[in-house]
Amino acid sequence: MTTTQSDTSRGAAAIDVQDLHKYFGDNEVLKGIDFHVSNGQVVCVIGPSGSGKSTLLRCVNMLETPTSGKIFVEGDEITDPDADIDKLRARIGMVFQQFNLFPHMTVLRNLTISQEKVKGRKKAEAVEVARKNLEKVGLADREDAYPAHLSGGQQQRVAIARALSMDPDMMLFDEPTSALDPELVGDVLAVMKDLASEGMTMMVVTHEMGFAREVGNKLVFMDGGVIVEEGDPAAVLADPQHERTQAFLSKVL
């Protein structure tokens, strides 16, 4: 497991979710979630399809608007109607299941365009930052390629580099390897492990139990819109306490 400071010495929570509810029409997808991510923690969220994992993640950066409840990012309430959501969201890097790259732009341009438009960086600085992050994910030699000429794993690593180029305080990953061929998963997870070792705060919705055990500081099991069980990843995976967690893990481990 990645070594990090204890929760108590980290100060304010990176992410603090309080009594979060989310309805889609009459369907209540999140049913009063209370959730806490400390600075420097890697929190992995697991559970069956439809359990609310991705909706929780999307609420954290307000891609989905909660029906009720509060979400704080580094002490600032992102759910406050008067909050500057764009400013708060800039602290949060997001990596999706699908890579969401601009197909008509080179890898380098995919990394520089939002730096220039959102951060106001000059082109030369944006290029320098982009190249540094492409090197970090092992793709320094592909800056002139277009997404269609990259494997899925390479595209996902470009997406991670793009998020990092915005200098986020934390990263959200929504099943970042589930769209990849199995042999491509390892390269993406290796990049995520490196980020964790550097102290990046991360919230990861994943099916990769090995990653959760090795890298995570906390494992959260969701089902039916609630958090059923949470704790140390190795302990939860080896000896789940709730029968629903036991049933789920018996099918995926």
Coordinates of C-alpha atoms in Angstrom, one line a residue:
M1 CA 0.0 0.0 0.0
T2 CA 1.2 3.5 -0.7
T3 CA 2.5 5.2 2.4
T4 CA 0.8 8.5 3.2
Q5 CA 0.3 10.6 6.3
S6 CA -2.4 9.8 8.8
D7 CA -5.8 11.4 8.2
T8 CA -5.4 13.5 11.3
S9 CA -2.2 15.2 10.1
R10 CA -3.5 16.0 6.7
G11 CA -5.7 18.9 7.7
A12 CA -9.0 19.8 5.8
A13 CA -10.6 17.2 3.7
A14 CA -10.0 17.3 0.0
I15 CA -13.5 16.1 -0.6
D16 CA -16.3 16.1 2.0
V17 CA -19.8 14.8 1.0
Q18 CA -22.7 15.3 3.4
D19 CA -26.1 13.6 3.1
L20 CA -26.0 13.6 -0.7
H21 CA -29.1 12.6 -2.5
K22 CA -29.6 12.4 -6.3
Y23 CA -32.8 11.6 -8.2
F24 CA -33.2 11.0 -11.9
G25 CA -37.0 11.6 -12.1
D26 CA -38.5 9.3 -9.5
N27 CA -35.4 7.1 -9.3
E28 CA -33.3 7.9 -6.3
V29 CA -29.7 6.9 -7.3
L30 CA -27.9 8.3 -4.3
K31 CA -29.6 7.9 -0.9
G32 CA -27.9 10.0 1.7
I33 CA -24.2 9.5 1.0
D34 CA -21.7 10.7 3.6
F35 CA -18.1 10.5 2.3
H36 CA -14.7 11.9 3.0
V37 CA -11.4 11.9 1.1
S38 CA -8.4 13.3 2.9
N39 CA -5.6 15.1 1.2
G40 CA -3.1 12.6 -0.3
Q41 CA -5.5 9.7 0.0
V42 CA -6.3 7.2 -2.8
V43 CA -10.0 6.2 -2.3
C44 CA -11.2 3.3 -4.5
V45 CA -15.0 2.9 -5.0
I46 CA -16.3 -0.5 -6.0
G47 CA -19.7 -2.0 -6.5
P48 CA -22.1 -3.5 -9.0
S49 CA -23.4 -1.7 -12.1
G50 CA -26.1 0.8 -11.1
S51 CA -25.0 1.2 -7.5
G52 CA -24.4 4.9 -7.9
K53 CA -20.6 4.9 -8.1
S54 CA -20.2 7.0 -11.3
T55 CA -23.1 9.3 -10.2
L56 CA -21.3 10.0 -6.9
L57 CA -18.1 10.8 -8.8
R58 CA -19.9 13.1 -11.3
C59 CA -21.6 15.0 -8.4
V60 CA -18.3 15.7 -6.8
N61 CA -17.3 18.0 -9.7
M62 CA -20.9 19.0 -10.4
L63 CA -21.2 17.3 -13.8
E64 CA -24.4 16.1 -12.1
T65 CA -26.3 18.5 -9.9
P66 CA -27.2 16.9 -6.5
T67 CA -30.9 16.9 -5.6
S68 CA -29.9 17.7 -2.0
G69 CA -26.9 17.6 0.3
K70 CA -23.6 19.4 0.4
I71 CA -20.2 18.8 -1.2
F72 CA -17.1 20.6 -0.1
V73 CA -13.9 20.7 -2.1
E74 CA -10.9 21.7 0.1
G75 CA -13.3 23.4 2.5
D76 CA -15.3 25.4 -0.2
E77 CA -18.9 24.3 -0.9
I78 CA -19.2 23.5 -4.6
T79 CA -23.0 22.9 -4.1
D80 CA -23.5 26.5 -2.9
P81 CA -25.7 28.2 -5.5
D82 CA -23.4 31.2 -5.3
A83 CA -20.2 29.1 -5.7
D84 CA -17.9 29.8 -8.7
I85 CA -18.2 26.3 -10.0
D86 CA -15.7 26.7 -12.8
K87 CA -13.1 28.0 -10.4
L88 CA -13.7 25.1 -7.9
R89 CA -13.8 22.6 -10.7
A90 CA -10.4 23.7 -12.0
R91 CA -9.0 22.1 -8.9
I92 CA -10.3 18.7 -9.9
G93 CA -8.9 16.6 -12.8
M94 CA -11.4 14.2 -14.3
V95 CA -10.6 11.1 -16.4
F96 CA -13.5 9.3 -18.0
Q97 CA -14.2 5.7 -19.1
Q98 CA -14.2 6.9 -22.7
F99 CA -11.2 9.1 -23.4
N100 CA -13.0 12.2 -24.7
L101 CA -10.1 13.4 -26.7
F102 CA -10.6 15.8 -29.7
P103 CA -10.1 13.5 -32.7
H104 CA -9.2 16.3 -35.1
M105 CA -6.4 17.6 -32.9
T106 CA -2.9 16.1 -32.3
V107 CA -2.0 14.8 -28.9
L108 CA -0.1 17.9 -28.1
R109 CA -2.9 20.2 -29.1
N110 CA -5.3 18.1 -26.9
L111 CA -3.2 19.0 -24.0
T112 CA -2.6 22.7 -24.8
I113 CA -6.0 24.0 -25.8
S114 CA -7.7 24.0 -22.4
Q115 CA -4.5 25.4 -20.8
E116 CA -4.7 28.4 -23.2
K117 CA -8.5 28.9 -23.0
V118 CA -9.1 28.1 -19.3
K119 CA -5.8 28.9 -17.6
G120 CA -4.8 31.7 -20.0
R121 CA -1.4 30.3 -20.6
K122 CA 0.7 31.5 -23.6
K123 CA 1.3 28.8 -26.2
A124 CA 4.9 28.3 -25.3
E125 CA 4.2 27.7 -21.6
A126 CA 1.2 25.4 -22.5
V127 CA 3.5 23.3 -24.8
E128 CA 6.2 23.0 -22.1
V129 CA 3.6 21.8 -19.5
A130 CA 2.1 19.4 -22.0
R131 CA 5.4 17.9 -22.9
K132 CA 6.3 17.4 -19.3
N133 CA 3.1 15.5 -18.7
L134 CA 3.4 13.5 -21.8
E135 CA 6.8 12.4 -20.6
K136 CA 5.2 11.5 -17.2
V137 CA 2.8 9.1 -18.9
G138 CA 5.4 7.7 -21.2
L139 CA 4.2 9.2 -24.5
A140 CA 6.7 12.0 -25.2
D141 CA 7.3 10.5 -28.6
R142 CA 3.6 10.7 -29.7
E143 CA 2.9 14.4 -29.4
D144 CA 2.2 14.8 -33.2
A145 CA 0.0 11.7 -33.4
Y146 CA -3.8 11.9 -33.7
P147 CA -6.0 9.9 -31.2
A148 CA -7.1 7.5 -33.9
H149 CA -3.5 6.4 -34.4
L150 CA -3.1 5.5 -30.7
S151 CA -4.2 2.4 -28.8
G152 CA -6.9 2.7 -26.2
G153 CA -4.4 2.5 -23.4
Q154 CA -2.3 5.3 -25.0
Q155 CA -5.4 7.4 -25.5
Q156 CA -6.3 7.0 -21.8
R157 CA -2.7 8.0 -20.8
V158 CA -3.1 11.1 -23.0
A159 CA -6.4 11.9 -21.2
I160 CA -4.5 11.6 -17.8
A161 CA -1.7 13.9 -19.1
R162 CA -4.4 16.4 -20.3
A163 CA -6.0 16.5 -16.8
L164 CA -2.6 16.9 -15.2
S165 CA -1.7 19.8 -17.5
M166 CA -4.4 21.8 -15.7
D167 CA -2.5 21.5 -12.4
P168 CA -5.4 19.9 -10.4
D169 CA -5.2 19.4 -6.6
M170 CA -7.0 16.1 -7.0
M171 CA -8.0 13.6 -9.6
L172 CA -11.2 11.7 -10.2
F173 CA -11.1 8.5 -12.3
D174 CA -14.4 7.0 -13.6
E175 CA -13.6 3.3 -14.4
P176 CA -10.5 4.4 -16.4
T177 CA -9.6 0.9 -17.6
S178 CA -13.0 -0.7 -18.2
A179 CA -13.0 0.3 -22.0
L180 CA -9.5 -1.1 -22.5
D181 CA -8.3 -4.5 -23.8
P182 CA -6.8 -6.4 -20.9
E183 CA -3.2 -6.2 -22.1
L184 CA -3.4 -2.4 -22.1
V185 CA -4.7 -2.0 -18.6
G186 CA -1.3 -2.3 -16.9
D187 CA 0.2 0.8 -18.5
V188 CA -2.7 3.0 -17.4
L189 CA -2.6 1.6 -13.8
A190 CA 1.2 2.1 -13.7
V191 CA 0.7 5.8 -14.4
M192 CA -2.0 6.0 -11.7
K193 CA 0.3 4.2 -9.2
D194 CA 3.0 6.8 -10.0
L195 CA 0.6 9.6 -9.3
A196 CA -0.4 8.0 -6.0
S197 CA 3.2 7.7 -5.0
E198 CA 3.7 11.4 -5.6
G199 CA 0.9 12.2 -3.2
M200 CA -1.9 13.0 -5.6
T201 CA -5.4 12.9 -4.0
M202 CA -7.4 10.4 -6.0
M203 CA -10.9 9.1 -6.1
V204 CA -11.1 6.0 -8.3
V205 CA -14.2 4.1 -9.4
T206 CA -12.8 0.8 -10.5
H207 CA -13.2 -2.9 -11.0
E208 CA -9.4 -3.4 -10.6
M209 CA -9.3 -5.1 -7.2
G210 CA -5.5 -5.5 -7.3
F211 CA -5.0 -1.8 -7.8
A212 CA -7.4 -1.1 -4.9
R213 CA -5.5 -3.5 -2.6
E214 CA -2.0 -2.3 -3.6
V215 CA -2.5 1.5 -4.0
G216 CA -5.7 2.4 -2.2
N217 CA -5.8 3.9 1.3
K218 CA -9.5 3.3 1.6
L219 CA -12.0 1.0 -0.2
V220 CA -15.7 1.9 -0.4
F221 CA -18.3 -0.6 -1.5
M222 CA -21.5 0.8 -2.8
D223 CA -24.8 -0.9 -3.6
G224 CA -28.3 0.5 -4.2
G225 CA -27.2 4.1 -3.8
V226 CA -25.7 3.7 -0.3
I227 CA -22.2 3.0 1.1
V228 CA -22.5 -0.5 2.4
E229 CA -19.0 -0.9 3.8
E230 CA -15.7 1.0 3.8
G231 CA -12.3 0.5 5.3
D232 CA -8.7 -0.6 4.7
P233 CA -8.7 -2.2 1.2
A234 CA -6.7 -5.3 2.2
A235 CA -9.0 -5.8 5.2
V236 CA -12.2 -5.3 3.3
L237 CA -11.1 -7.6 0.4
A238 CA -9.8 -10.3 2.7
D239 CA -12.6 -10.2 5.3
P240 CA -15.7 -8.2 4.2
Q241 CA -18.1 -7.7 7.1
H242 CA -21.4 -7.1 5.3
E243 CA -23.1 -10.0 3.5
R244 CA -23.7 -7.9 0.4
T245 CA -20.0 -7.1 0.2
Q246 CA -19.2 -10.8 0.6
A247 CA -21.6 -11.8 -2.2
F248 CA -20.1 -9.2 -4.6
L249 CA -16.5 -10.0 -3.8
S250 CA -17.1 -13.7 -4.2
K251 CA -18.0 -13.1 -7.8
V252 CA -15.2 -10.7 -8.7
L253 CA -12.1 -12.0 -6.8

